[in-house]
Coordinates of C-alpha atoms in Angstrom, one line a residue:
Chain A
X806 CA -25.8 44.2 0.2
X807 CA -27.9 42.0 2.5
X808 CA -28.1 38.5 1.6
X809 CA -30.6 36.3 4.0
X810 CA -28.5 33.6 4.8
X811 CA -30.7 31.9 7.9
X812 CA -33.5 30.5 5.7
X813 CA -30.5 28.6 3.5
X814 CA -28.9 27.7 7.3
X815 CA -32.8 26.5 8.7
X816 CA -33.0 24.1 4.9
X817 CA -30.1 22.9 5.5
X818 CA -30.3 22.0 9.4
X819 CA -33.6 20.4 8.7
X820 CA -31.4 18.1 6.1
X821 CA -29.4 17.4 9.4
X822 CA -32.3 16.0 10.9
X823 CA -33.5 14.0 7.7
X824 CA -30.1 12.5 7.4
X825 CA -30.6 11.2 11.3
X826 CA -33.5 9.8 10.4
X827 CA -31.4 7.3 7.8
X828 CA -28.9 7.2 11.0
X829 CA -32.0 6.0 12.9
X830 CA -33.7 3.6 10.2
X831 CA -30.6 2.5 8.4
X832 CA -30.5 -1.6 8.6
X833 CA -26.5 -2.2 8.7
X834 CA -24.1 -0.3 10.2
X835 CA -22.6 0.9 7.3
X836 CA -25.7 2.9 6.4
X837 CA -25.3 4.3 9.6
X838 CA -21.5 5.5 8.7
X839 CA -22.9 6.9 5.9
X840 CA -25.5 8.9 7.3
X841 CA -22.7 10.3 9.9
X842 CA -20.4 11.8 7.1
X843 CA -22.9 13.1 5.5
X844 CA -24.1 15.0 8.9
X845 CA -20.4 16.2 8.6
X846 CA -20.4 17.4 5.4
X847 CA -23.7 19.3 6.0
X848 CA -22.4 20.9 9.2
X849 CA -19.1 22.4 7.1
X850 CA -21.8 23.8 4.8
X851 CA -23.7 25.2 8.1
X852 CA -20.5 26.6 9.3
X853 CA -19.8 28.4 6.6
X854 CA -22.8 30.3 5.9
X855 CA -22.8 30.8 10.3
X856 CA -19.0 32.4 9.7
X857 CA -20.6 34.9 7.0
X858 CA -23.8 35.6 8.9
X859 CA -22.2 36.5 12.0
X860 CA -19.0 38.9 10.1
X861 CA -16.2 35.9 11.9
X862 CA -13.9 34.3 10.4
X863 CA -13.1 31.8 13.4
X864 CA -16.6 30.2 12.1
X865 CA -14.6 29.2 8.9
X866 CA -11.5 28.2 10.9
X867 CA -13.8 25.6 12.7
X868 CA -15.5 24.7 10.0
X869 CA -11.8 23.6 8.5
X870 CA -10.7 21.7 12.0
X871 CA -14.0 20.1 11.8
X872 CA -13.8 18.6 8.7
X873 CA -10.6 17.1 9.1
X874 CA -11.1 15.5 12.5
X875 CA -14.4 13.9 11.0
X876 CA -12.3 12.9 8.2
X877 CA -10.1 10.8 10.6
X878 CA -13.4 9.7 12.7
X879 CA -14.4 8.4 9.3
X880 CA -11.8 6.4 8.5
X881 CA -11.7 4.7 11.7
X882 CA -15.5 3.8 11.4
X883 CA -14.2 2.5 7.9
X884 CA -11.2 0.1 9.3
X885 CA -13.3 -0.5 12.2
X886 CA -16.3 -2.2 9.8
X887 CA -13.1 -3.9 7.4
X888 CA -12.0 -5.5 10.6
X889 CA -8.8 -4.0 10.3
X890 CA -8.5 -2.0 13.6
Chain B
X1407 CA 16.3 15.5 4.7
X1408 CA 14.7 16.6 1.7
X1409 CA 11.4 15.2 2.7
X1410 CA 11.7 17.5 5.8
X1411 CA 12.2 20.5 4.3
X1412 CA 9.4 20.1 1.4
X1413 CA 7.1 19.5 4.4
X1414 CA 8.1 22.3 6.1
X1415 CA 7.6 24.7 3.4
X1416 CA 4.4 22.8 2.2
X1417 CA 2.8 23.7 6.0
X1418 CA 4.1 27.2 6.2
X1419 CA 2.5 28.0 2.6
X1420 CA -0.8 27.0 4.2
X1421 CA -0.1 28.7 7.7
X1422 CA 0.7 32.0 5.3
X1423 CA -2.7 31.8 3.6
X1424 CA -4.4 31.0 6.7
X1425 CA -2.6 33.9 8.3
X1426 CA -3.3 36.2 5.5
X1427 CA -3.8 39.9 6.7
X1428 CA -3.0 40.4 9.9
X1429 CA -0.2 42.3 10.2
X1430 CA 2.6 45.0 8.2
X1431 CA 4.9 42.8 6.9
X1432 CA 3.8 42.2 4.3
X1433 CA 0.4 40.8 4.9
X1434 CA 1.5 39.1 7.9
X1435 CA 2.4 40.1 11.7
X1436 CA 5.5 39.0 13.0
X1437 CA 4.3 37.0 16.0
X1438 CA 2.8 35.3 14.1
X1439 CA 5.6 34.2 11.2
X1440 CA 7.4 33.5 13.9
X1441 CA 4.7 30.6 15.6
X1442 CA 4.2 29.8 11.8
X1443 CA 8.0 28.9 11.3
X1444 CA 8.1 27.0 15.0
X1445 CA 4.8 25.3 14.4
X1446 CA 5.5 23.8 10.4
X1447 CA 8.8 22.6 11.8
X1448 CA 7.4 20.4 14.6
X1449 CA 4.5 19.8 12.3
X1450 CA 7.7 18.1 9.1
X1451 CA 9.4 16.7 11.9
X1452 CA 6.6 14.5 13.1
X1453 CA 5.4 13.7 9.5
X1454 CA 8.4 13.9 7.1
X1455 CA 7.8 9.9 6.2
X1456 CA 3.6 10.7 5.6
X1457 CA 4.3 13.1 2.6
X1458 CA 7.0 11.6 0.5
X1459 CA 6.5 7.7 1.0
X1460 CA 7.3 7.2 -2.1
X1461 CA 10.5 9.6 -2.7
X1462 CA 8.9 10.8 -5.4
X1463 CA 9.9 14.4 -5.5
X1464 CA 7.9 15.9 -8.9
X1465 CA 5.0 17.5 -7.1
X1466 CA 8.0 20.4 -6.0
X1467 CA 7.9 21.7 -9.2
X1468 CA 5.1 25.0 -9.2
X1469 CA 4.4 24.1 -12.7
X1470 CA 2.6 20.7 -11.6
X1471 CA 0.2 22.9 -9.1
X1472 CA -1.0 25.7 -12.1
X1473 CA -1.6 22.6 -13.7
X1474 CA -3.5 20.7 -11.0
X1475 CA -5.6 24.4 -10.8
X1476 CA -6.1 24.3 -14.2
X1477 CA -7.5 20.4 -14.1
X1478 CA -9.6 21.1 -10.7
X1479 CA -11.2 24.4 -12.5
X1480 CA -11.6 22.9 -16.1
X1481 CA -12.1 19.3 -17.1
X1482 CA -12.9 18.1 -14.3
X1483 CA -15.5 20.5 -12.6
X1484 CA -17.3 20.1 -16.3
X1485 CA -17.3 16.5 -15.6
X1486 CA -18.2 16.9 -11.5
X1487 CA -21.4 18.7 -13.0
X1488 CA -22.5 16.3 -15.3
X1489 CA -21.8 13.5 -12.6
X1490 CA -24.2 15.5 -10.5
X1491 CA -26.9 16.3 -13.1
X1492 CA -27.1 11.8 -14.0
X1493 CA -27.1 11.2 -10.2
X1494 CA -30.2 13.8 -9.5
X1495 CA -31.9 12.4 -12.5
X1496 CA -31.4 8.9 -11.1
X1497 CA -32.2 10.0 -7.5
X1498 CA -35.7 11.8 -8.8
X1499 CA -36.4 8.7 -11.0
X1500 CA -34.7 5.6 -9.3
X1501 CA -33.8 4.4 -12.4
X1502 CA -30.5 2.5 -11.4
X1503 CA -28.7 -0.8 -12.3
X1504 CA -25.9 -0.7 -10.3
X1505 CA -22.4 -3.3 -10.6
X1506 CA -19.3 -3.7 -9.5
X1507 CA -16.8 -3.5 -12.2
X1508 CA -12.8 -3.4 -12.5
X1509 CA -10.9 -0.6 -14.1
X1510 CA -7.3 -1.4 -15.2
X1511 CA -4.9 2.2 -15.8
X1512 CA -1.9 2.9 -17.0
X1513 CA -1.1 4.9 -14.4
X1514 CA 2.3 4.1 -12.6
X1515 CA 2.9 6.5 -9.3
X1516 CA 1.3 6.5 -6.5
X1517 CA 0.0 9.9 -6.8
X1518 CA -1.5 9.5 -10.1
X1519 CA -3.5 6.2 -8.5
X1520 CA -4.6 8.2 -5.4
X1521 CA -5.8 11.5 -8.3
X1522 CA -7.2 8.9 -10.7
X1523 CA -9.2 7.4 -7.7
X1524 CA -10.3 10.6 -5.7
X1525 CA -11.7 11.6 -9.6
X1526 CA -13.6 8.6 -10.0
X1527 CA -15.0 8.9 -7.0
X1528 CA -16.2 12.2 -7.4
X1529 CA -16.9 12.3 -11.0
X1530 CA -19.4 10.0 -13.1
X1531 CA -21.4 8.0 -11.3
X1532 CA -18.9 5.6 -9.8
X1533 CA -17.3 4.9 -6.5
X1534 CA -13.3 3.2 -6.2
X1535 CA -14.4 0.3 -3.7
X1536 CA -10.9 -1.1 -3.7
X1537 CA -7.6 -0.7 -5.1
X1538 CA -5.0 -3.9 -6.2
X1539 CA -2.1 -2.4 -4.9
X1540 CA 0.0 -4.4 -7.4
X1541 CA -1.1 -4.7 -10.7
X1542 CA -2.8 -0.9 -10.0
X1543 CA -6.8 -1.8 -10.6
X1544 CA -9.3 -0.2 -9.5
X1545 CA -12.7 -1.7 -8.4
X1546 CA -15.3 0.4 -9.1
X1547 CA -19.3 0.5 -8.0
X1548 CA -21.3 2.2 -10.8
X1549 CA -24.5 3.2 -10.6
X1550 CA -26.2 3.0 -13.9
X1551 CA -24.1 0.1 -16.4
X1552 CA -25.3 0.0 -20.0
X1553 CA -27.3 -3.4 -20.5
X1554 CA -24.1 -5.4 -22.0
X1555 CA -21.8 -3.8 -19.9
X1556 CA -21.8 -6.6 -17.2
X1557 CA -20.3 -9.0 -19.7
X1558 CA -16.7 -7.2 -20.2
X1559 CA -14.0 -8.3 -17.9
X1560 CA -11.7 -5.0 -17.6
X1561 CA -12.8 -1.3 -18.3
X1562 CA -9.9 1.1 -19.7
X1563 CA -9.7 4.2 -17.4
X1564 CA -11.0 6.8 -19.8
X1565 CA -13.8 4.6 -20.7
X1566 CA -15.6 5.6 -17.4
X1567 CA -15.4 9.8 -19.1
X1568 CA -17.0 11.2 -21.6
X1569 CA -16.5 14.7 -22.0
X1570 CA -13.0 15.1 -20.6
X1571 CA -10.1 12.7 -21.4
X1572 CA -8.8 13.0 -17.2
X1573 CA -6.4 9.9 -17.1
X1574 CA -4.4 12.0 -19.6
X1575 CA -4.5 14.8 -17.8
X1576 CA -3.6 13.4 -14.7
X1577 CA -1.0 11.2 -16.1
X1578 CA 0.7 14.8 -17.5
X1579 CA 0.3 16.5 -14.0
X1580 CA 1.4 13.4 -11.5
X1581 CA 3.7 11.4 -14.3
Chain C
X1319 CA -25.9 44.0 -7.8
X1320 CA -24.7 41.5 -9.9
X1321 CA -22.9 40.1 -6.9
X1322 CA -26.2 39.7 -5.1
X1323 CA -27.8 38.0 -7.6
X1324 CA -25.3 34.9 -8.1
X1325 CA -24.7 34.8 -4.5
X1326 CA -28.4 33.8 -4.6
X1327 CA -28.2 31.8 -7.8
X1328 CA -24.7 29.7 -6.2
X1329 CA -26.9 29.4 -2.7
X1330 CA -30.1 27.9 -4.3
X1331 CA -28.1 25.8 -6.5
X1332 CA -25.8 24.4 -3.4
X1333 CA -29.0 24.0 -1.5
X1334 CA -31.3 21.8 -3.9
X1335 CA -28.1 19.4 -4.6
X1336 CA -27.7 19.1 -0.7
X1337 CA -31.4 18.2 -0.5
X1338 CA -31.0 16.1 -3.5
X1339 CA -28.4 14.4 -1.9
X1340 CA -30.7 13.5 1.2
X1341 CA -33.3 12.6 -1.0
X1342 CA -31.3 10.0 -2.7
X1343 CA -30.0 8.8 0.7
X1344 CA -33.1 7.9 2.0
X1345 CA -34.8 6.6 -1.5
X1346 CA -31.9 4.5 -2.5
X1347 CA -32.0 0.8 -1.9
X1348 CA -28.3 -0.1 -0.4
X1349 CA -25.5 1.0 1.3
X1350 CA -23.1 2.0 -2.5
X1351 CA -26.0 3.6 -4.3
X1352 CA -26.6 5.7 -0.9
X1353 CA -23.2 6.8 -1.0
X1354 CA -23.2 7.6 -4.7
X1355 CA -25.6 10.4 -3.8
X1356 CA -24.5 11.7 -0.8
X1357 CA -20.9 12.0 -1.8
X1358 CA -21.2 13.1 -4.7
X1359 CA -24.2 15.9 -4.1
X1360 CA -23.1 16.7 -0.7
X1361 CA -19.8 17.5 -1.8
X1362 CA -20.7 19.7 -5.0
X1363 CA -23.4 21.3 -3.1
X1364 CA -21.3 22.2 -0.2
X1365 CA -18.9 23.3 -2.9
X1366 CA -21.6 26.1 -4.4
X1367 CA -22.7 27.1 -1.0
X1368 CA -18.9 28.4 -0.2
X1369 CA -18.9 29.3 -4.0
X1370 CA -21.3 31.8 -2.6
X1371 CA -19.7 33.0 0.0
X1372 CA -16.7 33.6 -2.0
X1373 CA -18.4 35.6 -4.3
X1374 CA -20.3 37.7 -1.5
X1375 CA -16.9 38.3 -0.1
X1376 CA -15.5 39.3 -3.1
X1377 CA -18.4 41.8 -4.3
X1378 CA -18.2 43.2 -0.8
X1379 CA -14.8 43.8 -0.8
X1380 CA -14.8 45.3 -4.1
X1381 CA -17.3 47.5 -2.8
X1382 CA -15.1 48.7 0.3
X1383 CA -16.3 47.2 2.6
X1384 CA -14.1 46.1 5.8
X1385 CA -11.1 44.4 5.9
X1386 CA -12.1 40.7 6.8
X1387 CA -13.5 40.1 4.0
X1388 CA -10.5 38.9 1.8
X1389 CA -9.5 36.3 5.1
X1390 CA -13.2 35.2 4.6
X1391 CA -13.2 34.2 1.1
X1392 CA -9.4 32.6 1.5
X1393 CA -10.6 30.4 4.1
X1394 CA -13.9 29.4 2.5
X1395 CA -11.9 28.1 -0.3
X1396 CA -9.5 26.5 1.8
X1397 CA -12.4 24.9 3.6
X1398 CA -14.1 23.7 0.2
X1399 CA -10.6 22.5 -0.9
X1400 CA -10.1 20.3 2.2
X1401 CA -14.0 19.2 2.0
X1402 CA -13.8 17.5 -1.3
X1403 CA -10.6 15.9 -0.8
X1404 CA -12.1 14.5 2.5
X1405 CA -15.0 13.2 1.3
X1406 CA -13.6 11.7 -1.7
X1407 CA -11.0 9.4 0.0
X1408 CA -13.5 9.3 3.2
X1409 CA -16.2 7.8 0.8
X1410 CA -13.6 5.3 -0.3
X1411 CA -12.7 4.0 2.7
X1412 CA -16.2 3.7 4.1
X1413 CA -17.1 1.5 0.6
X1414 CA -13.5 -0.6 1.3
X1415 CA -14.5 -1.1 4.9
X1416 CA -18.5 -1.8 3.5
X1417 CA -17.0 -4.7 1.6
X1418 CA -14.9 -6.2 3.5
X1419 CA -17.3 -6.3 6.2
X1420 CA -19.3 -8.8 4.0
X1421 CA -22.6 -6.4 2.8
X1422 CA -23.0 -7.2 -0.4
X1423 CA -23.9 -4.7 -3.3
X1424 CA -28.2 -5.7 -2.7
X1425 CA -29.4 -5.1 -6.3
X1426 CA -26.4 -5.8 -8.6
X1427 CA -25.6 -6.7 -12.2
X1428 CA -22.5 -8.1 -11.7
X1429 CA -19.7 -8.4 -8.9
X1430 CA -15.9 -8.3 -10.3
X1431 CA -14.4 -8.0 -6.8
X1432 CA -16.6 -10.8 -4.8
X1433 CA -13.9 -13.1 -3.6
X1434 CA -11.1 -11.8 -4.9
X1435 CA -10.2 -10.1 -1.2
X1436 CA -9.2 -12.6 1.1

């Protein structure tokens, strides 16, 4: 069974660079928060299909780390903008 | 103390699936229970007061999780897909009237809040911007209100779902 | 067989809500409506592309394949589980923090939480 996973990986790294271009244009800085977590999310996808491509599991296990520590650089952008921190 | 040791078992469950396969006991390698064992303890003892702020022990019961499986896989992925199919139709046609409205529930625990909010978030075309922490309301952005709409003061929670009733489910699971 | 085809069917579907969802963020006119479409379609497209996986894994280990591939699809799920919980309270927080910071929904019905924060 041979799937072709690196024209799903190349769609979805040019939706990296779309998303920066929001990062780049976006007019407040919550736009620009936004733009980041969804760089984040898209990267977990990346990840993913990377860890299947390549036969490694340790892909997947980064994939997990790296959505949690984004998580918490998220919610600091988050208090940071509420003027909580 | 019991906080501890529900954390403790709570990280080890997740250190044995991660773990999965890699040894003869079992599934699992005996190095490698044995960093599990050392690692959730440290891992309870520095977050025993995260878990159970609210000494609300319910989620222990195994029950509660086939239930919160059965939720995650049936009303509310049904619901997650229709969310998506309104939001691509209103991304591809920009049709959008968007509000801020508030969402009072009956929902007591703070688990069932945190559930209730995570599923409106996820689920129909709404985001929780902000929680009253006393009287348990939710403000919630949506994307598309019904001309009219604007006019009500409070929204019950299972207004916001159409095809699933989730508030009751979640009330059974977290209540 | 079968387990080729809806790994492609789960992969295309994953893909065009993830592009969907980048569409939306740079089409849609403020900071709330932009995250209605990436959390939403980010995390339900991310959700079919390890959807995929799974099912890859699956068929390949029902085909006897190696041995990794039941680790594979337990911590693609295990990824996918942590993802949506993530975004969902991550999405939150960004649209408290949003508010509070003072951007106001742009175009907007109606505003039941303006100046009820302190």
């Amino acid at each position: 069974m041979n799937i072709m996973w690196m024209p799903f990986v190349l769609v979805l790294v040019i939706l990296v660079l779309l998303a920066l271009v929001r990062l780049f244009l976006g007019p407040t800085a919550g736009d620009r928060a936004v733009s980041v977590d969804t760089v984040n999310t898209l990267v977990v996808a990346i990840l993913i299909l990377l860890g299947v491509y390549f036969k490694e599991v340790i892909y997947i296990d980064v994939a997990i780390v790296f959505a949690l520590l984004s998580f918490v650089g998220t919610l600091f952008v988050a208090k940071y903008l509420g003027g909580e921190l | 103390m019991l906080p501890f040791l529900l954390t403790a078992i709570f990280a080890f469950s997740i250190w044995l699936v991660l773990t999965a396969g890699t040894g003869d006991i079992g599934l699992w390698s005996a190095p490698e229970l044995a960093a599990g064992v050392a690692l959730s303890l440290v891992t309870a003892g520095i977050t025993r007061t995260f878990l159970c702020r609210s000494r609300n022990f319910r989620m222990a019961n195994p029950a509660r999780w086939l239930l919160m499986c059965l939720y995650i896989l049936g009303p509310f992925f049904l619901e997650v897909t229709r969310a998506n199919l309104d939001v691509a139709y209103r991304v591809i046609t920009g049709r959008i009237r968007p509000g801020i409205i508030r969402v009072s529930s009956d929902l007591k625990t703070d688990l069932g809040i945190f559930m209730l909010a995570n599923s409106i978030t996820l689920t129909p075309g709404t985001i929780t911007v902000d929680i009253d922490e006393a009287t348990h309301d939710l403000y919630v952005h949506k994307i598309n209100l019904v001309p009219g709409e604007e006019k009500r003061e409070t929204f019950q929670d299972s207004d916001l779902f159409s095809l699933a009733n989730l508030p009751a489910w979640i009330r059974r699971i977290a209540e | 067989m079968i387990g080729e085809a809806l790994t492609y069917v789960f992969l295309v579907i994953g893909t065009a809500f993830n592009t969907l969802g980048i569409i939306g963020l740079l089409r849609f006119p403020d900071v709330y409506t932009r995250m209605h479409a990436t959390t939403k379609m980010t995390t339900f497209g991310t959700t079919f592309t390890a959807l995929s996986v799974v099912v890859y894994a699956v068929a390949m280990f029902l085909g006897g394949n190696s041995v990794m591939f039941p680790s594979l699809a337990l911590h693609t799920i295990i990824a996918a589980l942590v993802l949506a919980f993530t975004n969902a309270i991550g999405s939150h927080a960004l649209a408290r923090g949003v508010h509070k910071s003072g951007c106001m929904p742009e175009p907007s019905v109606v505003d039941r939480l303006e100046g009820v924060l302190p």
